[in-house]
Coordinates of C-alpha atoms in Angstrom, one line a residue:
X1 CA -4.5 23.6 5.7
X2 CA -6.0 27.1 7.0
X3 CA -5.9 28.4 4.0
X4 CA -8.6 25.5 2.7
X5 CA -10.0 25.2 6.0
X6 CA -11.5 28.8 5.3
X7 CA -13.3 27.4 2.1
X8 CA -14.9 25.0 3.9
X9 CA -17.3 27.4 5.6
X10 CA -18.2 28.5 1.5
X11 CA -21.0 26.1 0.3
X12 CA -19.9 26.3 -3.2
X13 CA -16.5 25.7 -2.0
X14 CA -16.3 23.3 0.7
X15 CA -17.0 20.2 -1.1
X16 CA -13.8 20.8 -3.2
X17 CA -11.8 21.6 0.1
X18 CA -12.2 19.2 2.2
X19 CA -11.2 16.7 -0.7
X20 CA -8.4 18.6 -1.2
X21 CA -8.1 18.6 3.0
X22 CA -7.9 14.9 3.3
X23 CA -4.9 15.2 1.2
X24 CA -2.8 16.7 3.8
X25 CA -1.6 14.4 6.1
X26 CA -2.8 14.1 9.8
X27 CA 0.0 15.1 11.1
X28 CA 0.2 18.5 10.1
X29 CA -3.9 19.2 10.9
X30 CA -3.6 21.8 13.1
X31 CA -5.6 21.1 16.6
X32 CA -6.8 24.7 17.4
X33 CA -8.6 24.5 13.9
X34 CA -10.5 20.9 14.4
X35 CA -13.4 21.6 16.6
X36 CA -14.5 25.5 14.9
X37 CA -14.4 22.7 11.6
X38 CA -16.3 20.2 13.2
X39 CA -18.9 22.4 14.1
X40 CA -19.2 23.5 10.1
X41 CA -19.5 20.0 9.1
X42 CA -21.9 18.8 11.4
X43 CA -24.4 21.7 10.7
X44 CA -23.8 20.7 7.4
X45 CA -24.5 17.1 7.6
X46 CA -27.6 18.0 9.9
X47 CA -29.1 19.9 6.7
X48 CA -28.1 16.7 4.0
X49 CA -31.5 14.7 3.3
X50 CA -31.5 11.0 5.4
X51 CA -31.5 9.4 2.0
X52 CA -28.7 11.2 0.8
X53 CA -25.8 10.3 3.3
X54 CA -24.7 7.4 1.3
X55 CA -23.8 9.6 -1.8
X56 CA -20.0 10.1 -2.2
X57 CA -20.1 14.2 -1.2
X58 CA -21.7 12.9 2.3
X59 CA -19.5 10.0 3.0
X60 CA -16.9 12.6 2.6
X61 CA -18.3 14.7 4.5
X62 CA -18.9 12.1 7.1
X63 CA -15.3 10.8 6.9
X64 CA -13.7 14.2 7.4
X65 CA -15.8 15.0 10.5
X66 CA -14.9 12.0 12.2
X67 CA -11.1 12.8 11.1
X68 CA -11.3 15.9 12.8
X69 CA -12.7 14.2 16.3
X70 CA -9.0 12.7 16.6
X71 CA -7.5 16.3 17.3
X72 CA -10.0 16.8 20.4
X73 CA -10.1 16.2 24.0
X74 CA -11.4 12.9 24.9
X75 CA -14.9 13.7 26.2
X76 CA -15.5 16.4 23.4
X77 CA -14.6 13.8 20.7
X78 CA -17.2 11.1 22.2
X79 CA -19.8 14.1 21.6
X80 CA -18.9 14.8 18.1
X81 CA -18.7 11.3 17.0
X82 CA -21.8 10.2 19.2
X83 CA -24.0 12.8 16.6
X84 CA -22.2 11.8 13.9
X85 CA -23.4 8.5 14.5
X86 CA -26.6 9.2 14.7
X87 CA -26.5 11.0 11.0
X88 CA -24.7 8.5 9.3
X89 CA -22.5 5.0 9.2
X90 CA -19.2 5.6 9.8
X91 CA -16.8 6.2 6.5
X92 CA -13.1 5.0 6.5
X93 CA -10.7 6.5 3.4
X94 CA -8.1 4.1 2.4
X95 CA -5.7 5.0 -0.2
X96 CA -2.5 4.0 -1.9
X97 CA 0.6 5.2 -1.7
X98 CA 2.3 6.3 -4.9
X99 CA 5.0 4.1 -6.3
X100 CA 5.1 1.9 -2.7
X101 CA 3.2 -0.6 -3.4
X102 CA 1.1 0.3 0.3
X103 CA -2.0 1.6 1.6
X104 CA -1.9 4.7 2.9
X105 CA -2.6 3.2 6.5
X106 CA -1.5 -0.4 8.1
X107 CA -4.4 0.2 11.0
X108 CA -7.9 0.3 10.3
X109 CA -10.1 -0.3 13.3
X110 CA -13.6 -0.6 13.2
X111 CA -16.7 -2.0 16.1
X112 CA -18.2 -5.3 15.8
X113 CA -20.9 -5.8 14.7
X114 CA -21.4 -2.2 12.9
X115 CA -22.1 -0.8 9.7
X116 CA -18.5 0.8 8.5
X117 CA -18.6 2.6 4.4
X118 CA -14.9 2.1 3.0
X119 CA -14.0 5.0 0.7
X120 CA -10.9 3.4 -1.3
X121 CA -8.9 5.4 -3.5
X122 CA -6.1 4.3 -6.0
X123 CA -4.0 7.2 -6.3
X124 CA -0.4 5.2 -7.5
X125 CA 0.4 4.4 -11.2
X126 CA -0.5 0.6 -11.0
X127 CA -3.9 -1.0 -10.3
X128 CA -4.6 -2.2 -7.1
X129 CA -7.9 -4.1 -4.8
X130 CA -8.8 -4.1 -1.7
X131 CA -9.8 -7.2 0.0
X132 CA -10.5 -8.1 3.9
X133 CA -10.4 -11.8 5.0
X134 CA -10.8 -13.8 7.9
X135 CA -8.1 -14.1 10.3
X136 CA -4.9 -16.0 9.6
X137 CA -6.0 -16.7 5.9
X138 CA -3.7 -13.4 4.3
X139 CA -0.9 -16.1 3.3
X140 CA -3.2 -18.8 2.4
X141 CA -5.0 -16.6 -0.1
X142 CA -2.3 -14.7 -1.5
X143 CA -0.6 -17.6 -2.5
X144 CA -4.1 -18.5 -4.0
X145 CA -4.7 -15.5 -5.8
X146 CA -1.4 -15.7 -7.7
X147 CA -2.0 -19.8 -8.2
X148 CA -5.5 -18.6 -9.4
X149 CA -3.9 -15.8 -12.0
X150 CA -3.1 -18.4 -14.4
X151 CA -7.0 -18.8 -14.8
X152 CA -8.1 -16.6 -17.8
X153 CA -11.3 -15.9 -15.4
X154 CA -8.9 -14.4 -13.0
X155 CA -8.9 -10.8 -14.5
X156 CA -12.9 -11.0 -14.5
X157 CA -12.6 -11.7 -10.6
X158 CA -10.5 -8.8 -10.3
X159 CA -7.7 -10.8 -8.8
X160 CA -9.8 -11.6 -6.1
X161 CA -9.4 -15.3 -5.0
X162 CA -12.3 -17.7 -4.9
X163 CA -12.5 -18.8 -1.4
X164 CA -15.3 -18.7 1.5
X165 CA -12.1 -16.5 3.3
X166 CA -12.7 -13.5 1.3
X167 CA -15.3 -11.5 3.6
X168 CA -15.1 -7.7 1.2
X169 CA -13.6 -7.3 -1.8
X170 CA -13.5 -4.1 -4.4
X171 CA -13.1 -4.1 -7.7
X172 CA -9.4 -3.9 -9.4
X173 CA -9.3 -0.3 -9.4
X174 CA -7.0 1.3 -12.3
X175 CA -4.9 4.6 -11.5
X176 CA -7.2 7.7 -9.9
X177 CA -10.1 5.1 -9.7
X178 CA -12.6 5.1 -6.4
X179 CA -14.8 2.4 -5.3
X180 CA -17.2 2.8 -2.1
X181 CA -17.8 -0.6 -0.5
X182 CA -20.1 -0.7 2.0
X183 CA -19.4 -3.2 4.9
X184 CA -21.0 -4.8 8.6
X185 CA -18.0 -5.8 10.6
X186 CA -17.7 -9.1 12.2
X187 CA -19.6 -9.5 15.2
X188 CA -16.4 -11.0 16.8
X189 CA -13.9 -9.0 17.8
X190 CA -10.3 -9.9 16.2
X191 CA -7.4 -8.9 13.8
X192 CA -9.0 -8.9 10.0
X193 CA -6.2 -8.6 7.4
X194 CA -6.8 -6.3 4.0
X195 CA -4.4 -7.0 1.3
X196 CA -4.2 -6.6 -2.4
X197 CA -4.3 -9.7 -4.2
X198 CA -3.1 -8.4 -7.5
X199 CA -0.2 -10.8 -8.1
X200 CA 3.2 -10.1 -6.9
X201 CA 1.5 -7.2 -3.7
X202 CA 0.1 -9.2 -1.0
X203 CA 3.3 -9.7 0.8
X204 CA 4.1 -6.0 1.0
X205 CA 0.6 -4.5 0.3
X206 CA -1.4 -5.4 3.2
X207 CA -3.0 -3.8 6.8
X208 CA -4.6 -5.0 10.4
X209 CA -8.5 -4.3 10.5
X210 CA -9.1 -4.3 13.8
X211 CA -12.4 -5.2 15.0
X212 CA -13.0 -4.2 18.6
X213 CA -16.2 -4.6 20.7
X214 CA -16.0 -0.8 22.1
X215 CA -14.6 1.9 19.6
X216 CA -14.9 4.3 22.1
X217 CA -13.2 2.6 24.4
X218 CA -10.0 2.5 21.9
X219 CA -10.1 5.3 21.0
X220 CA -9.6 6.7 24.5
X221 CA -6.5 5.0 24.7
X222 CA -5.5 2.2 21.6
X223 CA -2.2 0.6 23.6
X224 CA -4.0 0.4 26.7
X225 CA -7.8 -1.3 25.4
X226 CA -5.5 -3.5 23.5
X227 CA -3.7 -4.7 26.2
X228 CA -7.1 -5.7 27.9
X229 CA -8.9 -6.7 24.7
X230 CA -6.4 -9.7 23.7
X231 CA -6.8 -9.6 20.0
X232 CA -4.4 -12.3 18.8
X233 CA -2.4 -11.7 15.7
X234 CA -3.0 -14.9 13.7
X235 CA -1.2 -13.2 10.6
X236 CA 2.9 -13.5 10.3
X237 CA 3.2 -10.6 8.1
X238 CA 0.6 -8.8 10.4
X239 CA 2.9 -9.3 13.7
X240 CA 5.7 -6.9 12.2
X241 CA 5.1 -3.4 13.4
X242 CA 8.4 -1.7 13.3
X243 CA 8.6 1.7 12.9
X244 CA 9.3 3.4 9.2
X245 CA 12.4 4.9 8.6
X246 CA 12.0 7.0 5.1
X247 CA 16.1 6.1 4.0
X248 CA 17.7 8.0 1.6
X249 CA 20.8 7.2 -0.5
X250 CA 22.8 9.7 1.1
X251 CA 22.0 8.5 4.7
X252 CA 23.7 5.2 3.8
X253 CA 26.4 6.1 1.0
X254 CA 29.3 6.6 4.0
X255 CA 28.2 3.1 5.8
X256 CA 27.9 0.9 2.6
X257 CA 31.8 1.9 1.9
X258 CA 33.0 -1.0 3.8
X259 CA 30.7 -3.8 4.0
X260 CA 33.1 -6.5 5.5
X261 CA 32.2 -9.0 8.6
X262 CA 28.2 -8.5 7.7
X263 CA 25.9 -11.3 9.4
X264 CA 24.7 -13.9 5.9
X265 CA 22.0 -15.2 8.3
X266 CA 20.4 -11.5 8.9
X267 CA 21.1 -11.0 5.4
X268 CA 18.8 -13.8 4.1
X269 CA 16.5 -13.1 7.1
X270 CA 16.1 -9.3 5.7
X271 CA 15.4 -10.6 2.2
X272 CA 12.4 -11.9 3.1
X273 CA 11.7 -9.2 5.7
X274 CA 12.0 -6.4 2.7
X275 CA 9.7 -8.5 0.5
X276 CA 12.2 -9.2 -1.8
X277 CA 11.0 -12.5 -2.4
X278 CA 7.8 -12.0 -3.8
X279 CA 9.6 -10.9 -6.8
X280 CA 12.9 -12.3 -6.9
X281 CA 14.8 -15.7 -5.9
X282 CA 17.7 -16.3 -4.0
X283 CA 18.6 -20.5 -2.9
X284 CA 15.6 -21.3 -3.7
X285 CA 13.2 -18.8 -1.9
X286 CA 11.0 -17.0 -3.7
X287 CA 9.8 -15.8 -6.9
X288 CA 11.3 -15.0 -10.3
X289 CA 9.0 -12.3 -11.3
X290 CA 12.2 -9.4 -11.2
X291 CA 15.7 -9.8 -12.6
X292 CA 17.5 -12.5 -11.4
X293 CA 19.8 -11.8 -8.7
X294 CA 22.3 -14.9 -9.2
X295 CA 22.9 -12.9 -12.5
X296 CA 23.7 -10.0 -10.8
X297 CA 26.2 -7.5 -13.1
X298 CA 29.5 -8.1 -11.7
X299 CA 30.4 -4.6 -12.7
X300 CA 27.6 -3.3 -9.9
X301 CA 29.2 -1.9 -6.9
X302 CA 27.6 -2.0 -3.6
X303 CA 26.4 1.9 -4.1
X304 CA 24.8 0.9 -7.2
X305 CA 23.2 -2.4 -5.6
X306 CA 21.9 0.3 -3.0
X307 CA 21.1 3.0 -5.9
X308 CA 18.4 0.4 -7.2
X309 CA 16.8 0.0 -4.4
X310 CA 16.4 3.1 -2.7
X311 CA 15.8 4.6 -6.0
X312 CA 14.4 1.8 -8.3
X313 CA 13.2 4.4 -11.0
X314 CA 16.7 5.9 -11.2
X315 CA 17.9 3.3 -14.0
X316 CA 15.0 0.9 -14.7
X317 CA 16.4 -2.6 -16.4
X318 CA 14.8 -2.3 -20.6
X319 CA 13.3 -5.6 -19.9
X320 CA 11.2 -4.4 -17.2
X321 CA 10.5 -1.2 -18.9
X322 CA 6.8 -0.3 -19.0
X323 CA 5.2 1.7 -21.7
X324 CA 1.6 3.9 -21.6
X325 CA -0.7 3.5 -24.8
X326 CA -3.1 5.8 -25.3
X327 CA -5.4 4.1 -27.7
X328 CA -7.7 6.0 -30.3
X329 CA -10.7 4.9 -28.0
X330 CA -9.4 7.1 -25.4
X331 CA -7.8 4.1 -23.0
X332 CA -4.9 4.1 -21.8
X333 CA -3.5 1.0 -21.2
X334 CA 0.0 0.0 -19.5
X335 CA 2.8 -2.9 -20.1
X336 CA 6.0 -4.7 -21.0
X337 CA 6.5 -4.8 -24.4
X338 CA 6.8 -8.6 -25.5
X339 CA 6.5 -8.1 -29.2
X340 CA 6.6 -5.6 -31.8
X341 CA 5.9 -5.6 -35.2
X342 CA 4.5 -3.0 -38.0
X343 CA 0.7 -3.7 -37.5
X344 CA 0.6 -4.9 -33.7
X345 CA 2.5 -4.4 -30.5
X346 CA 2.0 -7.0 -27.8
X347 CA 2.6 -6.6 -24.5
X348 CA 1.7 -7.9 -20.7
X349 CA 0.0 -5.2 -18.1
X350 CA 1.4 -7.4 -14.8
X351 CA 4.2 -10.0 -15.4
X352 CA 3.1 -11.7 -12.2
X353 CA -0.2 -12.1 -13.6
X354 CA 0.3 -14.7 -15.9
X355 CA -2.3 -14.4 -17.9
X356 CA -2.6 -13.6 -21.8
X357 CA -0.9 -11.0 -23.6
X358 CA -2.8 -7.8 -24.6
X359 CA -2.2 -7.3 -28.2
X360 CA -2.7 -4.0 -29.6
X361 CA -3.2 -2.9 -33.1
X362 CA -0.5 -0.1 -34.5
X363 CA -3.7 1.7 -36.1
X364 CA -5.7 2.1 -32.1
X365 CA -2.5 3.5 -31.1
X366 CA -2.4 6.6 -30.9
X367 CA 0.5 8.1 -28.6
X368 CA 2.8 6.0 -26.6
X369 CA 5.5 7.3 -23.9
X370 CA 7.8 5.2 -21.5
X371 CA 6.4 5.1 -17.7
X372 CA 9.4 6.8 -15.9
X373 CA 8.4 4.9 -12.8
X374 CA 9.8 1.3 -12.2
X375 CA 7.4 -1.5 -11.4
X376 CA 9.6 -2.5 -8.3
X377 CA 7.6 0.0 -5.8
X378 CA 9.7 2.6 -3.4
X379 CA 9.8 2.0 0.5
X380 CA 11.1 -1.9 0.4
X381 CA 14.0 -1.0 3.2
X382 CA 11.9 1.6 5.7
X383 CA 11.2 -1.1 8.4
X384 CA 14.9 -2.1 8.3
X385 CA 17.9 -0.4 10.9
X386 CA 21.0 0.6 8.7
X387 CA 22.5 -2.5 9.8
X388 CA 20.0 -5.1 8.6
X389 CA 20.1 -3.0 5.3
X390 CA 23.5 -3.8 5.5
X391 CA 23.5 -7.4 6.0
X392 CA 20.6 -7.4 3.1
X393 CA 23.2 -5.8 0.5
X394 CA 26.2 -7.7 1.5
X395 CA 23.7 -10.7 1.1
X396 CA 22.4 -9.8 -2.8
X397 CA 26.3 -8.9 -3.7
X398 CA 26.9 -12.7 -2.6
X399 CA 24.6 -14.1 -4.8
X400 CA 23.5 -15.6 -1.7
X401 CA 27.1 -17.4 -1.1
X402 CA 27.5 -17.6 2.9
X403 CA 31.3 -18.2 2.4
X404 CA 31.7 -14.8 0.0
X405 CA 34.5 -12.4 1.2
X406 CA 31.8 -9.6 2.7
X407 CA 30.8 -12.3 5.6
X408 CA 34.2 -13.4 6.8
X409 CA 35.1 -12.1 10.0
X410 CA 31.6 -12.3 10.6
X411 CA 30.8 -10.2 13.9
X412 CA 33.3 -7.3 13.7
X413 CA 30.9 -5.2 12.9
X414 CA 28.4 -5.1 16.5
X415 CA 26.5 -7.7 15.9
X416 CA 25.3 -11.4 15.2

């Protein structure tokens, strides 16, 4: 960070650095450093023409000034973001998360009634939208975006559902893609979900916009304006805020070695908790995008079970396999092989998509490589404890049989 933070006082340079700046993560931003930055950016800003401060080098400008007002006091930050504006709408980056199938944040808050610029950024290996609706319609319209991906109009619409619930919507951006949207927030304060409505994310890809009648005021102090404010969470998926716990297969290798008297109830709880059902079925919940569970290998032991999903690119199923085509036009497209012969190759970008295979002649083809990353995204067990993971693998090795040898003695092991 210091080192780029230098750059940022180089005018050639400081365009490339702070880009480069707003990779690093918050956490490690250094407070002594924020306000000598501030300072640089806000001369700088001052000198970029009115009718300039909407192109992207200003947003970013913009955005990483009002980043840095987080690390000050209180009354210093009011200053800072008072001037700022005065220059220029406010600019919120939102990107996603590689291989997670996740935005980068699952908080955006914004005031009512104000003009807000959304920067969004697909940095991960699949396409992905952004879209805000009204409150307590993230459900209804994912549900509707992946009824509506049957429609061959679906891909034009980006994946984006038709409905009078859809209040901003990007484009379906494609890996290292950027969209600026431009956006007035409601004028009544409440909790706006953003979710991607490619088919098969919005139950794990998704955020709380919160639109509250004094930013200031939050950002003084978040837990205690919200306790005054009474925003209502009319979204389910929303009302889950539990910590993330970044599990590793070795943190759980010496637990999962005896799995006996595990709790079927949490188990099926936690597989819809972990967003396993938006891709696979179990009694009749869910979806049968992924492998079929009920068909699970018997040779699989439970470290393997747990090996696939900690680590779903470690061995990644041939059927599931996804292939890059880099096409003599200079695309590159991505998908699951369906067919193959000498003069075509036919395959599907998004198996939850439904929609019509891509067929691809042998003689636009010009390189093709397997995608060493599986399409069942990273992350699905970070807002569980170990035990609930547990209870969740005892549950998949049962094929979803509550009277299966893991669950008798049910209890023994702390819990109900």
């Amino acid at each position: 960070f210091q080192m780029l933070a230098k750059l940022v006082k180089e005018k050639d340079d400081r365009l490339a650095a702070v880009r480069a700046l707003q990779r690093i993560p918050r956490q490690f931003w250094p407070k002594d450093d924020a306000q000598p930055l501030a300072d640089v950016m806000l001369a700088h800003i001052r000198q970029i023409p009115t009718k300039e401060r909407t192109t992207p080098a200003a947003l970013d400008a913009l955005e990483f000034a009002d980043a840095l007002t987080t690390l000050l006091p209180p009354e210093v930050a009011k200053k800072y973001r008072t001037e700022l504006g005065e220059l220029g709408v406010r600019v919120i980056r939102l990107l996603t998360l590689p291989e997670r199938m996740a935005y980068d944040k699952e908080v955006l808050v914004v005031q009512a009634g104000k003009p807000v610029e959304f920067l969004f950024e697909n940095v991960d290996l699949m396409p992905h939208n952004f879209v805000i609706t009204q409150p307590g319609a993230m459900e209804e319209l994912g549900k509707l975006a992946e009824a509506q991906a049957q429609d061959p109009a679906a891909a034009t619409r980006h994946f984006v559902p038709k409905s009078g619930k859809v209040l901003l919507s990007s484009y379906l951006l494609q890996p290292r893609e950027t969209q600026k949207l431009s956006f007035t927030a409601p004028t009544a304060p409440g909790v706006y979900p953003y979710v991607c409505t490619y088919p098969g994310h919005w139950m794990r890809m998704h955020g709380a916009l919160y639109v509250v009648a004094d930013l200031e005021q939050y950002r003084a102090g978040p837990d205690a304006y919200l306790a005054k404010a009474n925003l209502p969470i009319r979204d389910d998926l929303l009302k889950d805020r539990r910590p993330r716990t970044e599990w590793k297969f070795e943190d759980l290798t010496a637990a999962v070695a005896d799995l006996k008297g595990r709790s079927f109830g949490n188990g099926k709880q936690m597989f819809q908790v972990a967003t396993c059902v938006a891709c696979h079925k179990m009694e009749n919940v869910g979806n049968n995008f992924g492998p079929d569970l009920l068909q699970l290998d018997v040779k699989k032991k439970p470290l393997d079970v747990l090996k696939d999903i900690i680590e779903p690119s470690f061995i990644i199923n041939e059927k599931f396999q996804t292939f890059a085509f880099e096409l003599s036009s200079g695309k590159v497209v991505q998908g699951i092989i369906l067919e193959e012969t000498p003069q075509m190759v036919k395959i599907i970008e998004n198996p939850l998509a439904k929609a019509e295979p891509l067929i691809l002649k042998a003689s636009d083809i010009d390189n093709r490589r397997k995608v060493p990353q599986s399409i069942m995204p990273k992350g699905s067990l970070d807002k569980l404890s170990r035990d609930e993971i547990l209870d969740l693998l005892a549950y998949v090795l049962s094929r979803g049989n509550r009277n299966h040898e893991l669950f008798r003695g049910e209890g023994h092991a702390g819990h109900h």
